[in-house]
Amino acid sequence: MNNAMVPRPSVTAPPDTWVAALHDLLVRASTRLPDDVTTALECGLATEQPGSNAARALSAILANARLARQSCRPLCQDTGAIIFHVDAPVGVSQTAFRSAVEKAVIQATEEGVLRQNCVDSLSGKNSGDNLGAGNPAIHWHEDTGSTLRMAVTLKGGGCENVGAQYALPDSGLHAGRDLEGVRRCLLDAVVKAQGKGCAPGILGVCIGGDRASGYVESKRQLLRPLTDTNPVPELDKLEQRILKEANTLGIGPMGFSGRTTLLGVKIGALHRVPASYFVSMTYMCWACRRQTVELEIS
């Protein structure tokens, strides 16, 4: 085929409204704890013994969240990996969107809302502007509507380090290829994470998929409000059971012991090949930095 006859795709410059909306999204995510997470922390504090290490830890966390909101400063010094989940109408340019994201990220980094947090894995050099290979991560989903829905998660390294993926069956855990096996995996992951993932945490979980899609889906589950109900009855029951059981392990806030080890559990499922049964768990720390914005596309 004559290459001259193949039209080059047009690259549309990102609208200023996209850049402004994305910048505002990043600022809110970095500095404002979502209301449902704040409420869950307050409820956890109410269950802890007054004057205990757990109560003091939760009080400090809530005070930190208030100061961050009031001063418009990051909730945590580790402003995390930047992860977008986007639902876009047909025809919206992914190239233009990434350009808008990069402009917004550079601006937020220059303002100190985002830490210079992107390091070349080979040289160890920091890019200085949070842009690099694979960063920010953008998961793109085409939709039939007219609304551009942009959700961002800022994922800290400490909690990311205690994520886990299990391949069932697991003889060591006596975990088979069923929901009881999934339960055993998740409680094992919570025990192994104690003191390292900045509890109280939130679990995002995917049953099935392949090794890559399972982790992506587990992170998408973290966009769900803590107050929602899983539409799949058996998964809803499992979420509630794991939350209850994890909070009886005595790990507590920041691993100081107590009754508040998890704030929520969110589980999804993907189809899989017969030979594989993965359970992918992403751990989110108490600083659950997620925000969403929607724009109408004319």
XYZ file of C-alpha atoms in Angstrom:
298
model
C 0.000 0.000 0.000
C 1.230 3.499 -0.832
C 1.827 5.196 2.524
C 1.023 8.551 0.956
C -2.561 7.400 0.474
C -3.066 6.597 4.166
C -4.460 9.661 5.961
C -2.687 10.632 9.175
C -4.969 10.864 12.190
C -5.697 14.427 13.204
C -4.468 15.423 16.661
C -6.771 17.954 18.227
C -5.340 20.322 20.809
C -6.961 19.702 24.177
C -9.656 22.220 25.112
C -8.699 24.578 27.931
C -11.748 23.330 29.829
C -10.225 19.836 29.950
C -6.938 21.103 31.380
C -8.710 23.240 33.990
C -11.027 20.394 35.008
C -8.148 17.924 35.256
C -6.050 20.333 37.298
C -8.943 20.887 39.702
C -9.449 17.110 39.869
C -5.817 16.542 40.852
C -5.905 19.303 43.471
C -9.055 17.898 45.062
C -7.716 14.356 45.017
C -4.437 15.336 46.658
C -5.870 17.612 49.335
C -9.416 16.447 50.152
C -10.329 13.142 51.713
C -13.681 11.969 50.268
C -16.616 12.464 52.632
C -17.443 8.746 52.787
C -13.884 7.948 53.878
C -13.931 10.692 56.517
C -17.207 9.338 57.874
C -15.803 5.794 58.010
C -12.751 7.019 59.941
C -14.990 8.885 62.379
C -17.082 5.761 62.872
C -13.897 3.785 63.485
C -12.752 6.302 66.094
C -16.075 5.933 67.902
C -15.467 2.178 68.301
C -11.942 2.462 69.697
C -11.075 2.624 73.386
C -10.624 6.302 74.391
C -6.978 7.115 74.994
C -5.750 3.979 73.200
C -3.054 4.016 70.539
C -5.759 3.236 67.975
C -7.864 6.218 69.061
C -4.856 8.538 69.037
C -3.850 7.361 65.563
C -7.327 7.917 64.128
C -7.591 11.318 65.812
C -4.286 12.333 64.225
C -5.430 11.063 60.816
C -8.666 13.058 61.001
C -6.838 16.188 62.189
C -4.399 15.802 59.290
C -7.294 15.504 56.829
C -8.895 18.692 58.172
C -5.639 20.640 57.913
C -5.007 19.401 54.376
C -8.460 20.529 53.241
C -8.222 23.912 54.986
C -4.756 24.735 53.670
C -5.133 23.012 50.274
C -2.022 20.925 50.901
C -1.401 17.228 50.179
C -2.949 14.718 52.568
C 0.272 12.693 52.457
C 3.854 13.528 51.539
C 3.742 10.626 49.075
C 1.289 11.977 46.526
C 1.421 8.622 44.792
C 1.146 7.187 41.324
C -1.417 9.001 39.172
C -4.045 6.645 37.784
C -6.951 7.726 35.562
C -10.034 5.728 34.633
C -11.830 7.466 31.786
C -15.240 6.833 30.209
C -15.296 8.799 26.966
C -17.869 9.304 24.201
C -17.121 7.856 20.787
C -14.758 10.078 18.829
C -13.010 11.799 21.737
C -9.294 11.934 20.992
C -7.161 9.919 23.396
C -4.120 11.856 22.196
C -5.754 15.176 23.027
C -6.857 13.855 26.389
C -3.358 12.692 27.315
C -2.019 16.090 26.298
C -4.518 17.731 28.656
C -3.569 15.330 31.463
C 0.125 16.077 31.013
C -0.452 19.835 31.130
C -2.548 19.515 34.280
C -0.002 17.208 35.950
C 2.892 19.563 35.190
C 0.937 22.491 36.649
C -0.030 20.587 39.808
C 3.577 19.442 40.250
C 4.940 22.970 39.889
C 2.452 24.122 42.538
C 3.538 21.407 44.968
C 0.140 19.724 44.987
C 1.899 16.698 43.511
C 5.378 15.647 44.653
C 8.041 15.018 42.018
C 7.274 11.336 42.099
C 8.254 9.742 38.784
C 11.576 7.888 38.577
C 13.235 6.194 35.599
C 13.568 2.532 36.591
C 16.918 2.104 34.800
C 18.791 5.314 35.604
C 17.051 6.205 38.860
C 16.629 9.763 37.586
C 13.525 11.690 38.608
C 11.715 13.267 35.641
C 10.866 16.283 37.806
C 7.392 16.780 36.374
C 5.627 13.446 37.059
C 5.689 12.502 33.383
C 7.400 9.366 32.142
C 6.929 5.998 30.513
C 3.585 4.670 31.738
C 2.975 7.665 33.990
C 0.357 8.944 34.428
C -1.539 5.712 33.784
C -4.734 6.186 31.769
C -7.298 3.382 31.446
C -9.589 4.351 28.569
C -13.144 3.093 28.105
C -15.297 4.155 25.140
C -18.910 4.949 25.982
C -22.011 5.664 23.915
C -23.086 8.699 25.942
C -22.147 12.356 25.619
C -20.354 12.732 28.962
C -16.601 12.586 29.476
C -16.177 11.017 32.919
C -12.724 11.331 34.438
C -11.808 9.578 37.695
C -8.367 9.814 39.275
C -6.722 7.848 42.053
C -3.464 8.912 43.691
C -1.920 5.646 44.860
C 0.791 5.858 47.497
C 3.812 3.573 47.300
C 3.520 2.194 50.839
C 0.084 0.726 50.305
C 0.921 -0.296 46.743
C 3.792 -2.397 48.083
C 1.428 -4.618 50.085
C -0.873 -5.459 47.190
C -1.005 -9.163 46.436
C -2.024 -11.640 43.769
C -2.871 -15.269 44.482
C -3.196 -18.196 42.080
C -5.734 -20.740 43.286
C -5.708 -23.432 44.440
C -3.214 -22.523 47.183
C -2.342 -25.536 49.330
C -0.580 -23.420 51.950
C -3.779 -21.496 52.666
C -6.057 -24.482 52.046
C -7.720 -22.187 49.518
C -9.658 -23.719 46.650
C -11.189 -22.192 43.556
C -14.271 -20.781 45.256
C -15.346 -17.795 47.340
C -14.110 -19.448 50.520
C -10.710 -19.669 48.882
C -10.936 -15.990 47.956
C -11.791 -15.159 51.576
C -8.732 -17.039 52.842
C -6.486 -15.174 50.393
C -7.769 -11.751 51.380
C -7.474 -12.310 55.111
C -3.943 -13.624 54.551
C -3.114 -10.452 52.611
C -4.487 -8.246 55.408
C -2.388 -10.076 58.019
C 0.761 -9.727 55.897
C 0.084 -6.012 55.330
C -0.210 -5.133 59.007
C 1.871 -2.156 60.022
C 3.047 -1.529 56.452
C 0.071 -0.308 54.439
C -1.011 2.667 56.605
C -4.156 1.077 57.992
C -7.055 1.392 58.210
C -7.129 0.343 54.592
C -9.559 -0.430 51.810
C -9.286 -3.547 49.668
C -9.981 -3.441 45.952
C -10.299 -6.989 44.665
C -10.747 -8.803 41.383
C -11.554 -12.490 41.065
C -10.444 -13.888 37.714
C -9.084 -12.197 34.627
C -5.418 -12.551 33.740
C -2.573 -11.239 35.869
C -2.703 -7.772 34.278
C -6.470 -7.265 33.900
C -7.054 -8.524 37.435
C -4.930 -5.785 38.950
C -6.506 -3.096 36.750
C -9.992 -4.183 37.810
C -8.973 -4.348 41.475
C -7.907 -0.696 41.263
C -11.112 0.280 39.483
C -13.050 -1.241 42.390
C -11.466 1.375 44.661
C -13.503 4.060 42.879
C -16.666 2.684 44.477
C -18.043 4.635 47.469
C -17.643 2.857 50.783
C -21.390 3.130 51.288
C -22.461 1.334 48.116
C -23.802 -2.208 47.833
C -22.331 -4.776 45.484
C -25.015 -5.663 42.896
C -23.889 -9.319 42.993
C -25.433 -10.791 46.182
C -22.720 -13.350 46.862
C -19.988 -10.749 46.422
C -21.852 -8.297 48.646
C -22.026 -10.963 51.353
C -18.320 -11.720 50.958
C -17.386 -8.024 51.176
C -19.277 -7.622 54.432
C -17.853 -10.821 55.920
C -14.225 -9.973 55.157
C -14.661 -6.433 56.519
C -16.093 -7.790 59.750
C -13.496 -10.526 60.153
C -10.535 -8.285 59.310
C -11.631 -5.859 62.005
C -11.432 -8.639 64.613
C -7.767 -9.397 63.863
C -6.526 -6.755 66.301
C -4.196 -5.058 63.779
C -5.843 -1.653 64.056
C -4.897 1.815 62.777
C -1.280 2.000 61.598
C -0.758 -1.467 63.088
C -1.076 -0.149 66.673
C -3.818 -2.713 67.488
C -7.499 -1.902 67.711
C -10.817 -2.563 66.032
C -10.387 -0.555 62.825
C -8.155 -2.448 60.420
C -10.235 -2.002 57.250
C -12.710 0.674 56.181
C -14.122 -1.264 53.245
C -13.827 -4.192 50.865
C -14.823 -3.882 47.193
C -14.837 -7.001 45.010
C -15.396 -7.476 41.288
C -15.036 -10.468 38.994
C -13.830 -11.066 35.437
C -14.054 -14.147 33.258
C -10.912 -16.265 33.116
C -9.357 -19.112 31.162
C -10.036 -22.563 32.690
C -6.421 -23.112 33.725
C -6.134 -19.933 35.794
C -7.922 -18.593 38.867
C -6.305 -15.387 40.103
C -7.300 -13.286 43.092
C -5.811 -9.801 42.697
C -5.880 -7.439 45.670
C -4.963 -3.760 45.662
C -4.581 -2.213 49.108
C -5.512 1.447 49.549
C -4.324 3.244 52.680
C -6.568 5.491 54.806
C -5.580 8.386 52.496
C -7.971 7.108 49.843
C -7.393 9.833 47.295
C -10.012 9.462 44.591
C -12.090 12.088 42.835
C -14.320 12.198 39.748
C -15.510 14.906 37.374
C -17.862 14.802 34.384
C -17.887 17.109 31.347
C -20.520 17.311 28.634
C -19.084 16.887 25.137
C -20.974 18.883 22.550
